[in-house]
JSON list of C-alpha atoms and ligand atoms in Angstrom, two decimals:
[
{"chain": "A", "resi": 148, "resn": "MET", "atom": "CA", "xyz": [-0.43, -0.09, -0.15]},
{"chain": "A", "resi": 149, "resn": "THR", "atom": "CA", "xyz": [0.84, 3.72, -0.71]},
{"chain": "A", "resi": 150, "resn": "SER", "atom": "CA", "xyz": [2.14, 5.24, 2.03]},
{"chain": "A", "resi": 151, "resn": "TYR", "atom": "CA", "xyz": [1.56, 9.32, 2.37]},
{"chain": "A", "resi": 152, "resn": "PRO", "atom": "CA", "xyz": [3.39, 11.97, 4.48]},
{"chain": "A", "resi": 153, "resn": "GLN", "atom": "CA", "xyz": [1.34, 13.34, 7.46]},
{"chain": "A", "resi": 154, "resn": "GLN", "atom": "CA", "xyz": [1.73, 17.17, 5.75]},
{"chain": "A", "resi": 155, "resn": "LEU", "atom": "CA", "xyz": [0.69, 17.68, 2.51]},
{"chain": "A", "resi": 156, "resn": "HIS", "atom": "CA", "xyz": [3.34, 18.91, -0.05]},
{"chain": "A", "resi": 157, "resn": "TYR", "atom": "CA", "xyz": [3.26, 21.16, -2.81]},
{"chain": "A", "resi": 158, "resn": "SER", "atom": "CA", "xyz": [5.51, 21.93, -5.92]},
{"chain": "A", "resi": 159, "resn": "SER", "atom": "CA", "xyz": [3.89, 24.93, -7.27]},
{"chain": "A", "resi": 160, "resn": "GLU", "atom": "CA", "xyz": [2.29, 28.19, -5.35]},
{"chain": "A", "resi": 161, "resn": "GLN", "atom": "CA", "xyz": [0.76, 30.70, -7.01]},
{"chain": "A", "resi": 162, "resn": "VAL", "atom": "CA", "xyz": [-1.93, 33.48, -7.00]},
{"chain": "A", "resi": 163, "resn": "VAL", "atom": "CA", "xyz": [-4.41, 32.20, -10.62]},
{"chain": "A", "resi": 164, "resn": "TRP", "atom": "CA", "xyz": [-7.39, 34.69, -12.00]},
{"chain": "A", "resi": 165, "resn": "GLN", "atom": "CA", "xyz": [-8.78, 32.32, -14.12]},
{"chain": "A", "resi": 166, "resn": "GLU", "atom": "CA", "xyz": [-8.85, 28.54, -12.52]},
{"chain": "A", "resi": 167, "resn": "VAL", "atom": "CA", "xyz": [-11.90, 29.66, -10.26]},
{"chain": "A", "resi": 168, "resn": "PRO", "atom": "CA", "xyz": [-14.43, 31.69, -11.90]},
{"chain": "A", "resi": 169, "resn": "ASP", "atom": "CA", "xyz": [-14.44, 35.46, -10.14]},
{"chain": "A", "resi": 170, "resn": "GLU", "atom": "CA", "xyz": [-12.00, 34.81, -7.92]},
{"chain": "A", "resi": 171, "resn": "VAL", "atom": "CA", "xyz": [-8.62, 35.19, -7.37]},
{"chain": "A", "resi": 172, "resn": "ALA", "atom": "CA", "xyz": [-6.90, 32.39, -5.74]},
{"chain": "A", "resi": 173, "resn": "LEU", "atom": "CA", "xyz": [-4.13, 31.24, -4.13]},
{"chain": "A", "resi": 174, "resn": "ALA", "atom": "CA", "xyz": [-3.26, 27.98, -5.83]},
{"chain": "A", "resi": 175, "resn": "TYR", "atom": "CA", "xyz": [-0.56, 24.72, -3.99]},
{"chain": "A", "resi": 176, "resn": "THR", "atom": "CA", "xyz": [0.01, 21.71, -6.51]},
{"chain": "A", "resi": 177, "resn": "ILE", "atom": "CA", "xyz": [0.15, 19.18, -4.04]},
{"chain": "A", "resi": 178, "resn": "THR", "atom": "CA", "xyz": [2.65, 16.65, -5.16]},
{"chain": "A", "resi": 179, "resn": "GLY", "atom": "CA", "xyz": [2.30, 12.87, -4.94]},
{"chain": "A", "resi": 180, "resn": "CYS", "atom": "CA", "xyz": [-1.46, 12.31, -7.23]},
{"chain": "A", "resi": 181, "resn": "PRO", "atom": "CA", "xyz": [-1.88, 9.06, -7.90]},
{"chain": "A", "resi": 182, "resn": "VAL", "atom": "CA", "xyz": [-4.46, 9.25, -11.19]},
{"chain": "A", "resi": 183, "resn": "GLY", "atom": "CA", "xyz": [-1.86, 8.97, -13.54]},
{"chain": "A", "resi": 184, "resn": "CYS", "atom": "CA", "xyz": [-3.80, 9.99, -16.15]},
{"chain": "A", "resi": 185, "resn": "LYS", "atom": "CA", "xyz": [-1.71, 10.02, -19.80]},
{"chain": "A", "resi": 186, "resn": "GLY", "atom": "CA", "xyz": [0.03, 13.35, -20.67]},
{"chain": "A", "resi": 187, "resn": "CYS", "atom": "CA", "xyz": [-0.58, 15.21, -17.49]},
{"chain": "A", "resi": 188, "resn": "HIS", "atom": "CA", "xyz": [1.36, 18.04, -17.41]},
{"chain": "A", "resi": 189, "resn": "SER", "atom": "CA", "xyz": [2.31, 18.50, -13.94]},
{"chain": "A", "resi": 190, "resn": "VAL", "atom": "CA", "xyz": [3.82, 14.92, -14.20]},
{"chain": "A", "resi": 191, "resn": "ASP", "atom": "CA", "xyz": [7.01, 16.61, -12.06]},
{"chain": "A", "resi": 192, "resn": "SER", "atom": "CA", "xyz": [4.84, 16.41, -9.30]},
{"chain": "A", "resi": 193, "resn": "TRP", "atom": "CA", "xyz": [4.21, 12.94, -9.24]},
{"chain": "A", "resi": 194, "resn": "PRO", "atom": "CA", "xyz": [6.85, 12.22, -6.48]},
{"chain": "A", "resi": 195, "resn": "ILE", "atom": "CA", "xyz": [5.03, 11.30, -3.20]},
{"chain": "A", "resi": 196, "resn": "GLY", "atom": "CA", "xyz": [6.64, 13.83, -0.34]},
{"chain": "A", "resi": 197, "resn": "SER", "atom": "CA", "xyz": [8.57, 15.28, -3.42]},
{"chain": "A", "resi": 198, "resn": "GLY", "atom": "CA", "xyz": [8.52, 19.57, -3.01]},
{"chain": "A", "resi": 199, "resn": "LEU", "atom": "CA", "xyz": [7.70, 21.21, 0.04]},
{"chain": "A", "resi": 200, "resn": "ALA", "atom": "CA", "xyz": [5.70, 20.78, 3.40]},
{"chain": "A", "resi": 201, "resn": "LEU", "atom": "CA", "xyz": [2.23, 22.84, 3.55]},
{"chain": "A", "resi": 202, "resn": "THR", "atom": "CA", "xyz": [2.35, 22.90, 7.35]},
{"chain": "A", "resi": 203, "resn": "GLU", "atom": "CA", "xyz": [-0.01, 24.24, 9.26]},
{"chain": "A", "resi": 204, "resn": "ASP", "atom": "CA", "xyz": [1.95, 27.52, 9.86]},
{"chain": "A", "resi": 205, "resn": "TYR", "atom": "CA", "xyz": [3.56, 27.99, 7.15]},
{"chain": "A", "resi": 206, "resn": "LEU", "atom": "CA", "xyz": [-0.33, 27.95, 5.47]},
{"chain": "A", "resi": 207, "resn": "GLN", "atom": "CA", "xyz": [-1.44, 30.09, 8.05]},
{"chain": "A", "resi": 208, "resn": "GLU", "atom": "CA", "xyz": [1.71, 32.74, 6.91]},
{"chain": "A", "resi": 209, "resn": "ARG", "atom": "CA", "xyz": [0.78, 33.01, 3.59]},
{"chain": "A", "resi": 210, "resn": "LEU", "atom": "CA", "xyz": [-2.45, 33.18, 4.31]},
{"chain": "A", "resi": 211, "resn": "ALA", "atom": "CA", "xyz": [-2.23, 36.62, 6.72]},
{"chain": "A", "resi": 212, "resn": "MET", "atom": "CA", "xyz": [0.86, 37.86, 3.98]},
{"chain": "A", "resi": 213, "resn": "TYR", "atom": "CA", "xyz": [-2.42, 37.86, 0.99]},
{"chain": "A", "resi": 214, "resn": "LYS", "atom": "CA", "xyz": [-5.08, 38.97, 3.44]},
{"chain": "A", "resi": 215, "resn": "GLY", "atom": "CA", "xyz": [-7.19, 41.35, 1.09]},
{"chain": "A", "resi": 216, "resn": "LEU", "atom": "CA", "xyz": [-5.59, 40.57, -1.82]},
{"chain": "A", "resi": 217, "resn": "ILE", "atom": "CA", "xyz": [-6.90, 36.84, -2.26]},
{"chain": "A", "resi": 218, "resn": "THR", "atom": "CA", "xyz": [-10.73, 35.44, -2.23]},
{"chain": "A", "resi": 219, "resn": "CYS", "atom": "CA", "xyz": [-10.63, 31.66, -2.40]},
{"chain": "A", "resi": 220, "resn": "VAL", "atom": "CA", "xyz": [-7.37, 28.98, -2.11]},
{"chain": "A", "resi": 221, "resn": "LEU", "atom": "CA", "xyz": [-6.91, 26.37, -4.61]},
{"chain": "A", "resi": 222, "resn": "PHE", "atom": "CA", "xyz": [-6.09, 23.09, -3.69]},
{"chain": "A", "resi": 223, "resn": "LEU", "atom": "CA", "xyz": [-4.81, 21.20, -7.70]},
{"chain": "A", "resi": 224, "resn": "GLY", "atom": "CA", "xyz": [-5.03, 17.95, -5.93]},
{"chain": "A", "resi": 225, "resn": "GLY", "atom": "CA", "xyz": [-4.13, 16.67, -2.49]},
{"chain": "A", "resi": 226, "resn": "GLU", "atom": "CA", "xyz": [-7.58, 14.87, -1.78]},
{"chain": "A", "resi": 227, "resn": "TRP", "atom": "CA", "xyz": [-5.17, 11.58, -1.91]},
{"chain": "A", "resi": 228, "resn": "GLN", "atom": "CA", "xyz": [-4.11, 12.65, 1.53]},
{"chain": "A", "resi": 229, "resn": "PRO", "atom": "CA", "xyz": [-8.59, 13.72, 2.69]},
{"chain": "A", "resi": 230, "resn": "GLU", "atom": "CA", "xyz": [-7.25, 14.67, 7.19]},
{"chain": "A", "resi": 231, "resn": "ALA", "atom": "CA", "xyz": [-4.37, 17.12, 5.87]},
{"chain": "A", "resi": 232, "resn": "LEU", "atom": "CA", "xyz": [-6.18, 18.67, 3.18]},
{"chain": "A", "resi": 233, "resn": "ILE", "atom": "CA", "xyz": [-9.09, 18.79, 5.48]},
{"chain": "A", "resi": 234, "resn": "LYS", "atom": "CA", "xyz": [-7.48, 20.50, 8.55]},
{"chain": "A", "resi": 235, "resn": "HIS", "atom": "CA", "xyz": [-5.81, 22.91, 5.45]},
{"chain": "A", "resi": 236, "resn": "LEU", "atom": "CA", "xyz": [-9.43, 23.31, 3.84]},
{"chain": "A", "resi": 237, "resn": "LYS", "atom": "CA", "xyz": [-10.80, 24.59, 7.76]},
{"chain": "A", "resi": 238, "resn": "ARG", "atom": "CA", "xyz": [-8.16, 26.64, 8.58]},
{"chain": "A", "resi": 239, "resn": "VAL", "atom": "CA", "xyz": [-8.80, 28.80, 4.85]},
{"chain": "A", "resi": 240, "resn": "ARG", "atom": "CA", "xyz": [-12.40, 28.62, 5.87]},
{"chain": "A", "resi": 241, "resn": "ALA", "atom": "CA", "xyz": [-11.56, 30.29, 8.69]},
{"chain": "A", "resi": 242, "resn": "GLU", "atom": "CA", "xyz": [-10.32, 32.60, 7.86]},
{"chain": "A", "resi": 243, "resn": "GLY", "atom": "CA", "xyz": [-13.24, 34.13, 5.71]},
{"chain": "A", "resi": 244, "resn": "LEU", "atom": "CA", "xyz": [-12.16, 32.77, 2.29]},
{"chain": "A", "resi": 245, "resn": "GLU", "atom": "CA", "xyz": [-13.61, 30.52, -0.09]},
{"chain": "A", "resi": 246, "resn": "THR", "atom": "CA", "xyz": [-12.10, 27.07, -0.99]},
{"chain": "A", "resi": 247, "resn": "CYS", "atom": "CA", "xyz": [-11.55, 25.28, -4.34]},
{"chain": "A", "resi": 248, "resn": "LEU", "atom": "CA", "xyz": [-10.22, 21.97, -5.17]},
{"chain": "A", "resi": 249, "resn": "TYR", "atom": "CA", "xyz": [-9.20, 20.28, -8.41]},
{"chain": "A", "resi": 250, "resn": "THR", "atom": "CA", "xyz": [-9.22, 16.17, -8.58]},
{"chain": "A", "resi": 251, "resn": "GLY", "atom": "CA", "xyz": [-8.70, 13.93, -10.94]},
{"chain": "A", "resi": 252, "resn": "TYR", "atom": "CA", "xyz": [-11.00, 11.96, -9.40]},
{"chain": "A", "resi": 253, "resn": "GLU", "atom": "CA", "xyz": [-14.81, 11.53, -10.38]},
{"chain": "A", "resi": 254, "resn": "ASP", "atom": "CA", "xyz": [-15.74, 13.01, -6.89]},
{"chain": "A", "resi": 255, "resn": "VAL", "atom": "CA", "xyz": [-14.35, 13.08, -3.42]},
{"chain": "A", "resi": 256, "resn": "SER", "atom": "CA", "xyz": [-15.72, 12.01, 0.15]},
{"chain": "A", "resi": 257, "resn": "LEU", "atom": "CA", "xyz": [-18.81, 13.56, 1.60]},
{"chain": "A", "resi": 258, "resn": "ARG", "atom": "CA", "xyz": [-16.04, 14.79, 4.53]},
{"chain": "A", "resi": 259, "resn": "ILE", "atom": "CA", "xyz": [-14.33, 16.78, 1.56]},
{"chain": "A", "resi": 260, "resn": "ARG", "atom": "CA", "xyz": [-16.62, 18.11, -0.09]},
{"chain": "A", "resi": 261, "resn": "GLU", "atom": "CA", "xyz": [-18.33, 19.85, 3.03]},
{"chain": "A", "resi": 262, "resn": "GLN", "atom": "CA", "xyz": [-15.51, 21.80, 3.38]},
{"chain": "A", "resi": 263, "resn": "LEU", "atom": "CA", "xyz": [-15.73, 23.16, -0.83]},
{"chain": "A", "resi": 264, "resn": "THR", "atom": "CA", "xyz": [-16.55, 26.04, -2.71]},
{"chain": "A", "resi": 265, "resn": "TYR", "atom": "CA", "xyz": [-15.70, 25.22, -5.11]},
{"chain": "A", "resi": 266, "resn": "LEU", "atom": "CA", "xyz": [-15.32, 21.45, -7.19]},
{"chain": "A", "resi": 267, "resn": "LYS", "atom": "CA", "xyz": [-13.60, 20.62, -9.91]},
{"chain": "A", "resi": 268, "resn": "THR", "atom": "CA", "xyz": [-13.68, 16.41, -11.13]},
{"chain": "A", "resi": 269, "resn": "GLY", "atom": "CA", "xyz": [-12.44, 14.57, -13.73]},
{"chain": "A", "resi": 270, "resn": "PRO", "atom": "CA", "xyz": [-9.34, 13.51, -15.21]},
{"chain": "A", "resi": 271, "resn": "TRP", "atom": "CA", "xyz": [-7.25, 15.23, -17.86]},
{"chain": "A", "resi": 272, "resn": "ILE", "atom": "CA", "xyz": [-8.40, 13.12, -20.88]},
{"chain": "A", "resi": 273, "resn": "ALA", "atom": "CA", "xyz": [-6.29, 15.02, -24.16]},
{"chain": "A", "resi": 274, "resn": "GLU", "atom": "CA", "xyz": [-8.76, 14.38, -27.07]},
{"chain": "A", "resi": 275, "resn": "MET", "atom": "CA", "xyz": [-11.20, 16.00, -24.92]},
{"chain": "A", "resi": 276, "resn": "GLY", "atom": "CA", "xyz": [-9.87, 18.68, -24.13]},
{"chain": "A", "resi": 277, "resn": "GLY", "atom": "CA", "xyz": [-9.74, 20.77, -20.09]},
{"chain": "A", "resi": 278, "resn": "LEU", "atom": "CA", "xyz": [-12.85, 22.97, -18.91]},
{"chain": "A", "resi": 279, "resn": "ASP", "atom": "CA", "xyz": [-12.10, 25.91, -21.43]},
{"chain": "A", "resi": 280, "resn": "SER", "atom": "CA", "xyz": [-13.27, 23.13, -24.16]},
{"chain": "A", "resi": 281, "resn": "PRO", "atom": "CA", "xyz": [-16.42, 22.59, -25.31]},
{"chain": "A", "resi": 282, "resn": "ARG", "atom": "CA", "xyz": [-16.24, 19.04, -25.44]},
{"chain": "A", "resi": 283, "resn": "THR", "atom": "CA", "xyz": [-14.35, 17.87, -22.22]},
{"chain": "A", "resi": 284, "resn": "ASN", "atom": "CA", "xyz": [-15.26, 14.74, -19.98]},
{"chain": "A", "resi": 285, "resn": "GLN", "atom": "CA", "xyz": [-13.70, 17.51, -16.52]},
{"chain": "A", "resi": 286, "resn": "LYS", "atom": "CA", "xyz": [-16.67, 19.92, -14.84]},
{"chain": "A", "resi": 287, "resn": "PHE", "atom": "CA", "xyz": [-16.42, 22.15, -12.46]},
{"chain": "A", "resi": 288, "resn": "TYR", "atom": "CA", "xyz": [-19.08, 23.15, -9.75]},
{"chain": "A", "resi": 289, "resn": "ASP", "atom": "CA", "xyz": [-19.82, 25.58, -7.41]},
{"chain": "A", "resi": 290, "resn": "LEU", "atom": "CA", "xyz": [-20.66, 23.28, -4.45]},
{"chain": "A", "resi": 291, "resn": "ARG", "atom": "CA", "xyz": [-23.11, 26.49, -2.75]},
{"chain": "A", "resi": 292, "resn": "THR", "atom": "CA", "xyz": [-25.37, 26.02, -5.33]},
{"chain": "A", "resi": 293, "resn": "LYS", "atom": "CA", "xyz": [-24.93, 23.06, -6.81]},
{"chain": "A", "resi": 294, "resn": "GLN", "atom": "CA", "xyz": [-24.57, 24.97, -10.44]},
{"chain": "A", "resi": 295, "resn": "LEU", "atom": "CA", "xyz": [-22.34, 23.30, -13.10]},
{"chain": "A", "resi": 296, "resn": "LEU", "atom": "CA", "xyz": [-19.93, 26.43, -14.16]},
{"chain": "A", "resi": 297, "resn": "ASN", "atom": "CA", "xyz": [-18.56, 25.50, -17.71]},
{"chain": "A", "resi": 298, "resn": "CYS", "atom": "CA", "xyz": [-19.77, 27.81, -19.51]},
{"chain": "A", "resi": 299, "resn": "LYS", "atom": "CA", "xyz": [-17.92, 30.33, -17.21]},
{"chain": "A", "resi": 300, "resn": "PHE", "atom": "CA", "xyz": [-14.45, 28.35, -18.76]},
{"chain": "A", "resi": 301, "resn": "LEU", "atom": "CA", "xyz": [-15.27, 28.82, -22.67]},
{"chain": "A", "resi": 302, "resn": "THR", "atom": "CA", "xyz": [-13.64, 31.44, -24.76]},
{"chain": "A", "resi": 303, "resn": "GLY", "atom": "CA", "xyz": [-16.49, 31.26, -27.59]},
{"chain": "A", "resi": 304, "resn": "GLU", "atom": "CA", "xyz": [-14.20, 30.30, -30.01]},
{"chain": "B", "resi": 177, "resn": "LIG", "atom": "S1", "xyz": [-5.05, 14.82, -12.09]},
{"chain": "B", "resi": 177, "resn": "LIG", "atom": "FE1", "xyz": [-4.06, 15.93, -12.64]},
{"chain": "B", "resi": 177, "resn": "LIG", "atom": "S2", "xyz": [-2.09, 16.06, -11.49]},
{"chain": "B", "resi": 177, "resn": "LIG", "atom": "FE2", "xyz": [-3.17, 13.79, -11.31]},
{"chain": "B", "resi": 177, "resn": "LIG", "atom": "S3", "xyz": [-2.80, 12.61, -12.83]},
{"chain": "B", "resi": 177, "resn": "LIG", "atom": "FE3", "xyz": [-4.39, 14.33, -13.77]},
{"chain": "B", "resi": 177, "resn": "LIG", "atom": "S4", "xyz": [-3.99, 15.70, -14.84]},
{"chain": "B", "resi": 177, "resn": "LIG", "atom": "FE4", "xyz": [-2.17, 15.03, -13.44]}
]
């Protein structure tokens, strides 16, 4: 059985404007993704425990630093370490920010969903494209309203 460290680890941290519609999000690419999509753009983030530890203290520090500048925190993965992810999601919400998870699975547990404002589901399938493709298999939900927000990603070509 695969064994993960207690902490989430991340390979990239950046502020993004397009990944979560109408939100300015601080995004973390969490390492150790077990989904294995063919053509994944983040293969370098697959090794378990690679990158830097996303400790509670570090996250709190970043939330304080970005206070008033961001409206959401986006986790690109991390559902494979549910306890650590849930702890971070609760902390983000306690700061009054929205939460978003991009998962390559078709769904996540109710315990994780309960801590999310937004959820993107589905693996990367090159022929179908990402959220900006009308043929995509991926789905982006606002879990407050259960609304599918894929239309917000279409560029209208
Ligand atoms: S879910 Fe995302 S990170 Fe994981 S293998 Fe698929 S594309 Fe890559």
